[in-house]
Amino acid sequence: MPEREPSLEMISIEEKNESIGHSDSDPSQLESSEPVLKVCNVHRSFETGGKAIHVLKGIDLEVHAEQLVMLKGRSGSGKTTLLNMLGGLDQPTSGEIYFNGRPLHDSGDGSRTKLRRQDIGFIFQAYALMPLLSAWENVELSLRMANVPRSEWKERVAYCLDMVGLTKRAKHRPFELSGGEQQRVAIAKAIAHRPKLLLADEPTAELDSKMGAQVMAVFRNMIATEQVTICMTTHDPTILEVADHVHEMVDGKFIT
Ligand SMILES: Nc1ncnc2c1ncn2[C@@H]1O[C@H](COP(=O)(O)OP(=O)(O)OP(=O)(O)O)[C@@H](O)[C@H]1O
């Protein structure tokens, strides 16, 4: 099978709208359903050196199924802090966060860890690949962690590597891959266990514009084929047009 080279041209606005309404429904219908993420008046402060830093100052947000939502804003505005909380890596000082109706703000470590392994995929800037494992083995690892039956691994790993256009690089270890290729392995790894929600912190930050466009095309394709919901942060104005919704954060609050 030839390798796919995803490109931004693959995702015209019309295709984008079709992919949002993948399950025979239009986007407005999807928006009226229960959100995948519901964030209500979230605040987060950190104590450092006996001083409290108020980082998030009352965030309200809804992210609906099969949407691509982007958080933009200056460095230090609080995007990563919020993303960590959306994935249950951290909890708010006050306020509520629901993931498919389940209260993340008030769940214990154990249940949040289980939820993360099964229902959430993460793509963070430092690609989080295991350096001694091949691309194939890295993707396989997330299936193992999510307790996916071993009999399903081969087909799923092959599918995910094909989706990011890396079938021919399956045996390469991270140091034998370019930055963009490593990022695409990280994407394959993050979606392998079929998460309902994918969280990505600056997934295109280390990439040139062509490669960044390819990653966004992969995201759009994943929404259409895997019914995943994506929430990501970015500094890159050139990719914002691919989003269904953009929220701008300034000093711990949304201004749009
Ligand atoms: N664990 C922590 N302890 C103390 N301060 C923190 C902690 N985590 C984040 N901060 C502070 O919160 C502010 C927001 O950080 P955050 O990483 O969320 O910003 P960001 O918008 O994602 O920035 P960037 O675009 O540079 O990644 C920063 O001033 C940071 O120093």
PDB file of C-alpha atoms and ligand atoms in Angstrom:
ATOM      1  CA  MET A   1       0.000   0.000   0.000  1.00  0.00           C
ATOM      2  CA  PRO A   2       1.485   3.405  -0.913  1.00  0.00           C
ATOM      3  CA  GLU A   3       2.270   5.716   1.996  1.00  0.00           C
ATOM      4  CA  ARG A   4      -0.079   8.594   2.493  1.00  0.00           C
ATOM      5  CA  GLU A   5       1.394  12.052   2.433  1.00  0.00           C
ATOM      6  CA  PRO A   6      -1.256  14.145   4.112  1.00  0.00           C
ATOM      7  CA  SER A   7      -1.420  17.753   3.045  1.00  0.00           C
ATOM      8  CA  LEU A   8      -3.464  20.779   3.937  1.00  0.00           C
ATOM      9  CA  GLU A   9      -5.000  20.752   0.456  1.00  0.00           C
ATOM     10  CA  MET A  10      -6.698  17.519   1.470  1.00  0.00           C
ATOM     11  CA  ILE A  11      -8.846  19.457   3.876  1.00  0.00           C
ATOM     12  CA  SER A  12     -10.861  22.073   2.108  1.00  0.00           C
ATOM     13  CA  ILE A  13     -13.470  23.849   4.209  1.00  0.00           C
ATOM     14  CA  GLU A  14     -16.213  21.655   2.689  1.00  0.00           C
ATOM     15  CA  GLU A  15     -14.365  18.498   3.612  1.00  0.00           C
ATOM     16  CA  LYS A  16     -13.787  19.914   7.053  1.00  0.00           C
ATOM     17  CA  ASN A  17     -17.518  20.418   7.511  1.00  0.00           C
ATOM     18  CA  GLU A  18     -18.243  16.939   6.196  1.00  0.00           C
ATOM     19  CA  SER A  19     -15.803  15.470   8.638  1.00  0.00           C
ATOM     20  CA  ILE A  20     -17.416  17.309  11.537  1.00  0.00           C
ATOM     21  CA  GLY A  21     -20.762  15.881  10.538  1.00  0.00           C
ATOM     22  CA  HIS A  22     -19.300  12.448   9.944  1.00  0.00           C
ATOM     23  CA  SER A  23     -22.031  10.563  11.760  1.00  0.00           C
ATOM     24  CA  ASP A  24     -24.766  11.781   9.383  1.00  0.00           C
ATOM     25  CA  SER A  25     -25.436  14.796  11.557  1.00  0.00           C
ATOM     26  CA  ASP A  26     -24.757  18.452  11.004  1.00  0.00           C
ATOM     27  CA  PRO A  27     -22.401  20.409  13.260  1.00  0.00           C
ATOM     28  CA  SER A  28     -25.226  22.310  14.962  1.00  0.00           C
ATOM     29  CA  GLN A  29     -26.761  18.993  16.032  1.00  0.00           C
ATOM     30  CA  LEU A  30     -23.444  17.852  17.419  1.00  0.00           C
ATOM     31  CA  GLU A  31     -23.162  21.079  19.395  1.00  0.00           C
ATOM     32  CA  SER A  32     -26.549  20.526  20.967  1.00  0.00           C
ATOM     33  CA  SER A  33     -25.533  17.120  22.322  1.00  0.00           C
ATOM     34  CA  GLU A  34     -23.768  16.569  25.646  1.00  0.00           C
ATOM     35  CA  PRO A  35     -20.253  18.041  25.352  1.00  0.00           C
ATOM     36  CA  VAL A  36     -17.213  15.803  25.602  1.00  0.00           C
ATOM     37  CA  LEU A  37     -15.654  18.426  27.867  1.00  0.00           C
ATOM     38  CA  LYS A  38     -17.471  20.931  30.012  1.00  0.00           C
ATOM     39  CA  VAL A  39     -15.421  23.404  32.026  1.00  0.00           C
ATOM     40  CA  CYS A  40     -17.195  25.662  34.535  1.00  0.00           C
ATOM     41  CA  ASN A  41     -15.526  28.643  36.200  1.00  0.00           C
ATOM     42  CA  VAL A  42     -12.154  26.956  36.624  1.00  0.00           C
ATOM     43  CA  HIS A  43      -9.441  28.679  38.631  1.00  0.00           C
ATOM     44  CA  ARG A  44      -5.933  27.362  39.264  1.00  0.00           C
ATOM     45  CA  SER A  45      -3.371  28.887  41.581  1.00  0.00           C
ATOM     46  CA  PHE A  46       0.103  27.637  42.419  1.00  0.00           C
ATOM     47  CA  GLU A  47       2.040  28.277  45.622  1.00  0.00           C
ATOM     48  CA  THR A  48       5.663  29.201  45.025  1.00  0.00           C
ATOM     49  CA  GLY A  49       7.978  30.567  47.671  1.00  0.00           C
ATOM     50  CA  GLY A  50       5.050  31.270  49.988  1.00  0.00           C
ATOM     51  CA  LYS A  51       3.308  33.300  47.263  1.00  0.00           C
ATOM     52  CA  ALA A  52       0.187  32.251  45.346  1.00  0.00           C
ATOM     53  CA  ILE A  53       0.243  32.701  41.567  1.00  0.00           C
ATOM     54  CA  HIS A  54      -3.239  32.880  40.107  1.00  0.00           C
ATOM     55  CA  VAL A  55      -2.829  31.296  36.651  1.00  0.00           C
ATOM     56  CA  LEU A  56      -6.381  30.431  35.520  1.00  0.00           C
ATOM     57  CA  LYS A  57      -8.981  33.031  36.425  1.00  0.00           C
ATOM     58  CA  GLY A  58     -12.415  31.664  35.653  1.00  0.00           C
ATOM     59  CA  ILE A  59     -12.414  29.506  32.522  1.00  0.00           C
ATOM     60  CA  ASP A  60     -15.680  28.345  30.928  1.00  0.00           C
ATOM     61  CA  LEU A  61     -15.497  26.044  27.925  1.00  0.00           C
ATOM     62  CA  GLU A  62     -17.471  23.386  26.101  1.00  0.00           C
ATOM     63  CA  VAL A  63     -15.882  21.040  23.590  1.00  0.00           C
ATOM     64  CA  HIS A  64     -18.270  18.928  21.539  1.00  0.00           C
ATOM     65  CA  ALA A  65     -17.750  15.573  19.887  1.00  0.00           C
ATOM     66  CA  GLU A  66     -15.665  15.460  16.703  1.00  0.00           C
ATOM     67  CA  GLN A  67     -14.550  19.052  16.987  1.00  0.00           C
ATOM     68  CA  LEU A  68     -11.080  20.494  16.626  1.00  0.00           C
ATOM     69  CA  VAL A  69     -10.693  23.219  19.227  1.00  0.00           C
ATOM     70  CA  MET A  70      -7.618  25.408  19.504  1.00  0.00           C
ATOM     71  CA  LEU A  71      -6.369  27.439  22.450  1.00  0.00           C
ATOM     72  CA  LYS A  72      -4.146  30.306  21.440  1.00  0.00           C
ATOM     73  CA  GLY A  73      -2.374  32.932  23.478  1.00  0.00           C
ATOM     74  CA  ARG A  74       0.969  34.308  24.538  1.00  0.00           C
ATOM     75  CA  SER A  75       3.516  32.269  26.383  1.00  0.00           C
ATOM     76  CA  GLY A  76       2.551  32.125  30.052  1.00  0.00           C
ATOM     77  CA  SER A  77      -1.142  32.865  29.470  1.00  0.00           C
ATOM     78  CA  GLY A  78      -2.149  29.488  30.971  1.00  0.00           C
ATOM     79  CA  LYS A  79      -2.832  27.229  27.961  1.00  0.00           C
ATOM     80  CA  THR A  80      -0.774  24.258  29.142  1.00  0.00           C
ATOM     81  CA  THR A  81      -2.136  24.590  32.667  1.00  0.00           C
ATOM     82  CA  LEU A  82      -5.660  24.292  31.267  1.00  0.00           C
ATOM     83  CA  LEU A  83      -4.775  21.426  28.913  1.00  0.00           C
ATOM     84  CA  ASN A  84      -3.276  19.472  31.829  1.00  0.00           C
ATOM     85  CA  MET A  85      -6.546  19.841  33.678  1.00  0.00           C
ATOM     86  CA  LEU A  86      -8.650  18.794  30.679  1.00  0.00           C
ATOM     87  CA  GLY A  87      -6.685  15.539  30.638  1.00  0.00           C
ATOM     88  CA  GLY A  88      -6.926  14.965  34.379  1.00  0.00           C
ATOM     89  CA  LEU A  89      -3.182  15.453  34.910  1.00  0.00           C
ATOM     90  CA  ASP A  90      -3.914  18.279  37.325  1.00  0.00           C
ATOM     91  CA  GLN A  91      -7.026  19.504  39.153  1.00  0.00           C
ATOM     92  CA  PRO A  92      -8.511  22.989  39.521  1.00  0.00           C
ATOM     93  CA  THR A  93      -8.195  24.999  42.710  1.00  0.00           C
ATOM     94  CA  SER A  94     -11.906  25.702  42.224  1.00  0.00           C
ATOM     95  CA  GLY A  95     -14.484  25.096  39.501  1.00  0.00           C
ATOM     96  CA  GLU A  96     -15.661  22.008  37.669  1.00  0.00           C
ATOM     97  CA  ILE A  97     -14.505  19.919  34.714  1.00  0.00           C
ATOM     98  CA  TYR A  98     -16.634  17.134  33.242  1.00  0.00           C
ATOM     99  CA  PHE A  99     -15.390  14.593  30.713  1.00  0.00           C
ATOM    100  CA  ASN A 100     -18.377  12.883  29.099  1.00  0.00           C
ATOM    101  CA  GLY A 101     -20.352  13.854  32.183  1.00  0.00           C
ATOM    102  CA  ARG A 102     -17.782  12.467  34.657  1.00  0.00           C
ATOM    103  CA  PRO A 103     -16.421  14.986  37.174  1.00  0.00           C
ATOM    104  CA  LEU A 104     -12.650  15.159  36.689  1.00  0.00           C
ATOM    105  CA  HIS A 105     -12.310  17.918  39.302  1.00  0.00           C
ATOM    106  CA  ASP A 106     -13.392  15.543  42.013  1.00  0.00           C
ATOM    107  CA  SER A 107     -12.036  12.148  40.939  1.00  0.00           C
ATOM    108  CA  GLY A 108      -9.128  10.487  42.697  1.00  0.00           C
ATOM    109  CA  ASP A 109      -5.730   9.832  41.109  1.00  0.00           C
ATOM    110  CA  GLY A 110      -6.538   6.190  40.377  1.00  0.00           C
ATOM    111  CA  SER A 111      -9.705   6.805  38.435  1.00  0.00           C
ATOM    112  CA  ARG A 112      -8.142   9.702  36.507  1.00  0.00           C
ATOM    113  CA  THR A 113      -5.161   7.545  35.555  1.00  0.00           C
ATOM    114  CA  LYS A 114      -7.478   4.789  34.315  1.00  0.00           C
ATOM    115  CA  LEU A 115      -9.527   7.291  32.337  1.00  0.00           C
ATOM    116  CA  ARG A 116      -6.372   8.758  30.782  1.00  0.00           C
ATOM    117  CA  ARG A 117      -5.031   5.383  29.689  1.00  0.00           C
ATOM    118  CA  GLN A 118      -8.286   4.342  28.086  1.00  0.00           C
ATOM    119  CA  ASP A 119     -10.048   7.420  26.821  1.00  0.00           C
ATOM    120  CA  ILE A 120      -7.487  10.190  26.367  1.00  0.00           C
ATOM    121  CA  GLY A 121      -4.484  10.550  24.095  1.00  0.00           C
ATOM    122  CA  PHE A 122      -1.739  13.098  24.763  1.00  0.00           C
ATOM    123  CA  ILE A 123       0.693  14.729  22.367  1.00  0.00           C
ATOM    124  CA  PHE A 124       3.065  16.964  24.221  1.00  0.00           C
ATOM    125  CA  GLN A 125       5.953  18.948  22.784  1.00  0.00           C
ATOM    126  CA  ALA A 126       8.766  16.631  23.778  1.00  0.00           C
ATOM    127  CA  TYR A 127       7.543  13.763  21.664  1.00  0.00           C
ATOM    128  CA  ALA A 128       7.425  11.311  24.575  1.00  0.00           C
ATOM    129  CA  LEU A 129       8.737   8.439  22.507  1.00  0.00           C
ATOM    130  CA  MET A 130      10.735   5.641  24.099  1.00  0.00           C
ATOM    131  CA  PRO A 131      14.211   6.066  22.553  1.00  0.00           C
ATOM    132  CA  LEU A 132      15.114   2.375  22.403  1.00  0.00           C
ATOM    133  CA  LEU A 133      11.846   1.259  20.847  1.00  0.00           C
ATOM    134  CA  SER A 134      11.052   1.375  17.131  1.00  0.00           C
ATOM    135  CA  ALA A 135       8.148   3.437  15.804  1.00  0.00           C
ATOM    136  CA  TRP A 136       6.098   0.229  15.677  1.00  0.00           C
ATOM    137  CA  GLU A 137       6.970  -0.714  19.261  1.00  0.00           C
ATOM    138  CA  ASN A 138       6.261   2.793  20.526  1.00  0.00           C
ATOM    139  CA  VAL A 139       2.747   2.667  19.101  1.00  0.00           C
ATOM    140  CA  GLU A 140       2.253  -0.871  20.401  1.00  0.00           C
ATOM    141  CA  LEU A 141       3.181   0.299  23.896  1.00  0.00           C
ATOM    142  CA  SER A 142       0.098   2.467  24.220  1.00  0.00           C
ATOM    143  CA  LEU A 143      -2.101  -0.528  23.301  1.00  0.00           C
ATOM    144  CA  ARG A 144      -0.386  -2.570  25.993  1.00  0.00           C
ATOM    145  CA  MET A 145      -0.900   0.252  28.540  1.00  0.00           C
ATOM    146  CA  ALA A 146      -4.602   0.494  27.666  1.00  0.00           C
ATOM    147  CA  ASN A 147      -5.058  -3.293  28.035  1.00  0.00           C
ATOM    148  CA  VAL A 148      -6.091  -3.734  24.411  1.00  0.00           C
ATOM    149  CA  PRO A 149      -6.089  -7.485  23.595  1.00  0.00           C
ATOM    150  CA  ARG A 150      -2.780  -8.557  22.042  1.00  0.00           C
ATOM    151  CA  SER A 151      -4.603 -10.131  19.084  1.00  0.00           C
ATOM    152  CA  GLU A 152      -5.624  -6.632  17.947  1.00  0.00           C
ATOM    153  CA  TRP A 153      -2.209  -4.998  18.144  1.00  0.00           C
ATOM    154  CA  LYS A 154      -0.795  -5.816  14.722  1.00  0.00           C
ATOM    155  CA  GLU A 155      -3.698  -4.501  12.701  1.00  0.00           C
ATOM    156  CA  ARG A 156      -4.112  -1.412  14.833  1.00  0.00           C
ATOM    157  CA  VAL A 157      -0.416  -0.426  14.846  1.00  0.00           C
ATOM    158  CA  ALA A 158      -0.261  -0.889  11.060  1.00  0.00           C
ATOM    159  CA  TYR A 159      -3.382   1.255  10.630  1.00  0.00           C
ATOM    160  CA  CYS A 160      -2.112   4.080  12.857  1.00  0.00           C
ATOM    161  CA  LEU A 161       1.313   4.220  11.221  1.00  0.00           C
ATOM    162  CA  ASP A 162      -0.350   4.277   7.809  1.00  0.00           C
ATOM    163  CA  MET A 163      -2.618   7.110   8.917  1.00  0.00           C
ATOM    164  CA  VAL A 164       0.399   9.273   9.699  1.00  0.00           C
ATOM    165  CA  GLY A 165       2.217   8.178   6.533  1.00  0.00           C
ATOM    166  CA  LEU A 166       4.983   6.231   8.283  1.00  0.00           C
ATOM    167  CA  THR A 167       4.474   2.616   7.219  1.00  0.00           C
ATOM    168  CA  LYS A 168       7.961   2.533   5.719  1.00  0.00           C
ATOM    169  CA  ARG A 169       9.554   3.908   8.887  1.00  0.00           C
ATOM    170  CA  ALA A 170       7.979   1.349  11.243  1.00  0.00           C
ATOM    171  CA  LYS A 171      11.274  -0.262  12.194  1.00  0.00           C
ATOM    172  CA  HIS A 172      13.141   2.982  12.785  1.00  0.00           C
ATOM    173  CA  ARG A 173      13.930   4.179  16.277  1.00  0.00           C
ATOM    174  CA  PRO A 174      13.271   7.834  17.166  1.00  0.00           C
ATOM    175  CA  PHE A 175      16.880   8.985  16.617  1.00  0.00           C
ATOM    176  CA  GLU A 176      16.693   7.642  13.059  1.00  0.00           C
ATOM    177  CA  LEU A 177      13.643   9.815  12.310  1.00  0.00           C
ATOM    178  CA  SER A 178      13.268  13.526  11.534  1.00  0.00           C
ATOM    179  CA  GLY A 179      11.498  15.834  14.017  1.00  0.00           C
ATOM    180  CA  GLY A 180       8.347  15.776  11.909  1.00  0.00           C
ATOM    181  CA  GLU A 181       8.442  11.994  11.627  1.00  0.00           C
ATOM    182  CA  GLN A 182       8.892  11.670  15.388  1.00  0.00           C
ATOM    183  CA  GLN A 183       5.942  13.960  15.901  1.00  0.00           C
ATOM    184  CA  ARG A 184       3.854  11.774  13.602  1.00  0.00           C
ATOM    185  CA  VAL A 185       4.887   8.643  15.544  1.00  0.00           C
ATOM    186  CA  ALA A 186       3.783  10.468  18.714  1.00  0.00           C
ATOM    187  CA  ILE A 187       0.409  11.121  17.046  1.00  0.00           C
ATOM    188  CA  ALA A 188       0.057   7.450  16.044  1.00  0.00           C
ATOM    189  CA  LYS A 189       0.960   6.467  19.606  1.00  0.00           C
ATOM    190  CA  ALA A 190      -1.551   8.911  21.074  1.00  0.00           C
ATOM    191  CA  ILE A 191      -4.480   7.646  18.997  1.00  0.00           C
ATOM    192  CA  ALA A 192      -3.661   3.918  18.891  1.00  0.00           C
ATOM    193  CA  HIS A 193      -5.934   2.962  21.789  1.00  0.00           C
ATOM    194  CA  ARG A 194      -8.856   4.829  20.174  1.00  0.00           C
ATOM    195  CA  PRO A 195      -9.129   7.668  22.699  1.00  0.00           C
ATOM    196  CA  LYS A 196     -12.319   9.708  22.708  1.00  0.00           C
ATOM    197  CA  LEU A 197     -10.299  12.850  23.353  1.00  0.00           C
ATOM    198  CA  LEU A 198      -6.901  13.878  22.021  1.00  0.00           C
ATOM    199  CA  LEU A 199      -5.036  16.682  23.788  1.00  0.00           C
ATOM    200  CA  ALA A 200      -2.071  18.213  22.024  1.00  0.00           C
ATOM    201  CA  ASP A 201       0.250  20.902  23.389  1.00  0.00           C
ATOM    202  CA  GLU A 202       1.796  22.848  20.502  1.00  0.00           C
ATOM    203  CA  PRO A 203       1.890  19.786  18.229  1.00  0.00           C
ATOM    204  CA  THR A 204       3.338  21.799  15.345  1.00  0.00           C
ATOM    205  CA  ALA A 205       5.791  23.934  17.319  1.00  0.00           C
ATOM    206  CA  GLU A 206       8.956  22.143  16.226  1.00  0.00           C
ATOM    207  CA  LEU A 207       7.845  21.642  12.639  1.00  0.00           C
ATOM    208  CA  ASP A 208       8.244  23.661   9.454  1.00  0.00           C
ATOM    209  CA  SER A 209       5.049  24.982   7.901  1.00  0.00           C
ATOM    210  CA  LYS A 210       4.679  22.098   5.420  1.00  0.00           C
ATOM    211  CA  MET A 211       5.083  19.524   8.161  1.00  0.00           C
ATOM    212  CA  GLY A 212       2.746  21.496  10.438  1.00  0.00           C
ATOM    213  CA  ALA A 213       0.119  21.438   7.701  1.00  0.00           C
ATOM    214  CA  GLN A 214       0.582  17.684   7.364  1.00  0.00           C
ATOM    215  CA  VAL A 215       0.000  17.183  11.070  1.00  0.00           C
ATOM    216  CA  MET A 216      -3.193  19.239  10.891  1.00  0.00           C
ATOM    217  CA  ALA A 217      -4.357  17.166   7.913  1.00  0.00           C
ATOM    218  CA  VAL A 218      -3.766  14.021   9.964  1.00  0.00           C
ATOM    219  CA  PHE A 219      -5.855  15.514  12.790  1.00  0.00           C
ATOM    220  CA  ARG A 220      -8.727  16.278  10.427  1.00  0.00           C
ATOM    221  CA  ASN A 221      -8.544  12.800   8.968  1.00  0.00           C
ATOM    222  CA  MET A 222      -8.619  11.309  12.462  1.00  0.00           C
ATOM    223  CA  ILE A 223     -11.742  13.251  13.364  1.00  0.00           C
ATOM    224  CA  ALA A 224     -13.427  11.936  10.225  1.00  0.00           C
ATOM    225  CA  THR A 225     -12.343   8.316  10.557  1.00  0.00           C
ATOM    226  CA  GLU A 226     -11.934   7.764  14.310  1.00  0.00           C
ATOM    227  CA  GLN A 227     -14.588  10.145  15.663  1.00  0.00           C
ATOM    228  CA  VAL A 228     -12.004  11.605  18.031  1.00  0.00           C
ATOM    229  CA  THR A 229     -12.378  15.083  19.588  1.00  0.00           C
ATOM    230  CA  ILE A 230      -9.256  17.237  19.632  1.00  0.00           C
ATOM    231  CA  CYS A 231      -8.229  20.116  21.838  1.00  0.00           C
ATOM    232  CA  MET A 232      -4.825  21.655  21.180  1.00  0.00           C
ATOM    233  CA  THR A 233      -2.749  24.714  21.950  1.00  0.00           C
ATOM    234  CA  THR A 234      -0.905  26.690  19.329  1.00  0.00           C
ATOM    235  CA  HIS A 235       1.085  29.839  18.692  1.00  0.00           C
ATOM    236  CA  ASP A 236       0.913  29.347  14.946  1.00  0.00           C
ATOM    237  CA  PRO A 237      -1.580  31.693  13.237  1.00  0.00           C
ATOM    238  CA  THR A 238      -1.338  29.780   9.941  1.00  0.00           C
ATOM    239  CA  ILE A 239      -3.089  26.698  11.304  1.00  0.00           C
ATOM    240  CA  LEU A 240      -5.939  28.429  13.136  1.00  0.00           C
ATOM    241  CA  GLU A 241      -8.174  28.279  10.053  1.00  0.00           C
ATOM    242  CA  VAL A 242      -8.343  24.503  10.371  1.00  0.00           C
ATOM    243  CA  ALA A 243     -10.064  24.786  13.783  1.00  0.00           C
ATOM    244  CA  ASP A 244     -13.786  24.581  14.428  1.00  0.00           C
ATOM    245  CA  HIS A 245     -13.374  26.937  17.376  1.00  0.00           C
ATOM    246  CA  VAL A 246     -10.470  29.100  18.541  1.00  0.00           C
ATOM    247  CA  HIS A 247     -10.320  30.425  22.108  1.00  0.00           C
ATOM    248  CA  GLU A 248      -7.827  33.138  22.861  1.00  0.00           C
ATOM    249  CA  MET A 249      -6.371  33.171  26.336  1.00  0.00           C
ATOM    250  CA  VAL A 250      -4.982  36.331  27.900  1.00  0.00           C
ATOM    251  CA  ASP A 251      -3.644  36.250  31.432  1.00  0.00           C
ATOM    252  CA  GLY A 252      -5.671  33.215  32.516  1.00  0.00           C
ATOM    253  CA  LYS A 253      -8.982  34.171  30.878  1.00  0.00           C
ATOM    254  CA  PHE A 254     -10.611  33.662  27.486  1.00  0.00           C
ATOM    255  CA  ILE A 255     -11.222  36.838  25.543  1.00  0.00           C
ATOM    256  CA  THR A 256     -13.010  35.116  22.607  1.00  0.00           C
TER     257      THR A 256
HETATM  258  N1  LIG B   1       3.416  23.977  38.728  1.00  0.00           N
HETATM  259  C1  LIG B   1       3.535  25.302  38.645  1.00  0.00           C
HETATM  260  N2  LIG B   1       4.010  26.023  39.675  1.00  0.00           N
HETATM  261  C2  LIG B   1       4.123  27.376  39.600  1.00  0.00           C
HETATM  262  N3  LIG B   1       3.799  28.097  38.513  1.00  0.00           N
HETATM  263  C3  LIG B   1       3.321  27.428  37.441  1.00  0.00           C
HETATM  264  C4  LIG B   1       3.173  25.997  37.450  1.00  0.00           C
HETATM  265  N4  LIG B   1       2.687  25.630  36.244  1.00  0.00           N
HETATM  266  C5  LIG B   1       2.542  26.762  35.530  1.00  0.00           C
HETATM  267  N5  LIG B   1       2.932  27.831  36.242  1.00  0.00           N
HETATM  268  C6  LIG B   1       2.915  29.238  35.797  1.00  0.00           C
HETATM  269  O1  LIG B   1       1.678  29.483  35.185  1.00  0.00           O
HETATM  270  C7  LIG B   1       1.823  30.391  34.088  1.00  0.00           C
HETATM  271  C8  LIG B   1       1.174  29.780  32.862  1.00  0.00           C
HETATM  272  O2  LIG B   1       1.946  28.682  32.419  1.00  0.00           O
HETATM  273  P1  LIG B   1       1.478  27.773  31.190  1.00  0.00           P
HETATM  274  O3  LIG B   1       2.559  26.770  30.968  1.00  0.00           O
HETATM  275  O4  LIG B   1       0.117  27.272  31.433  1.00  0.00           O
HETATM  276  O5  LIG B   1       1.447  28.854  30.014  1.00  0.00           O
HETATM  277  P2  LIG B   1       1.312  28.631  28.444  1.00  0.00           P
HETATM  278  O6  LIG B   1       0.286  29.597  27.966  1.00  0.00           O
HETATM  279  O7  LIG B   1       1.070  27.193  28.142  1.00  0.00           O
HETATM  280  O8  LIG B   1       2.738  29.056  27.942  1.00  0.00           O
HETATM  281  P3  LIG B   1       3.616  28.472  26.711  1.00  0.00           P
HETATM  282  O9  LIG B   1       2.900  28.925  25.469  1.00  0.00           O
HETATM  283  O10 LIG B   1       4.950  29.139  26.898  1.00  0.00           O
HETATM  284  O11 LIG B   1       3.672  26.983  26.849  1.00  0.00           O
HETATM  285  C9  LIG B   1       3.304  30.630  33.935  1.00  0.00           C
HETATM  286  O12 LIG B   1       3.602  31.873  34.526  1.00  0.00           O
HETATM  287  C10 LIG B   1       3.947  29.505  34.717  1.00  0.00           C
HETATM  288  O13 LIG B   1       5.167  29.885  35.266  1.00  0.00           O
END
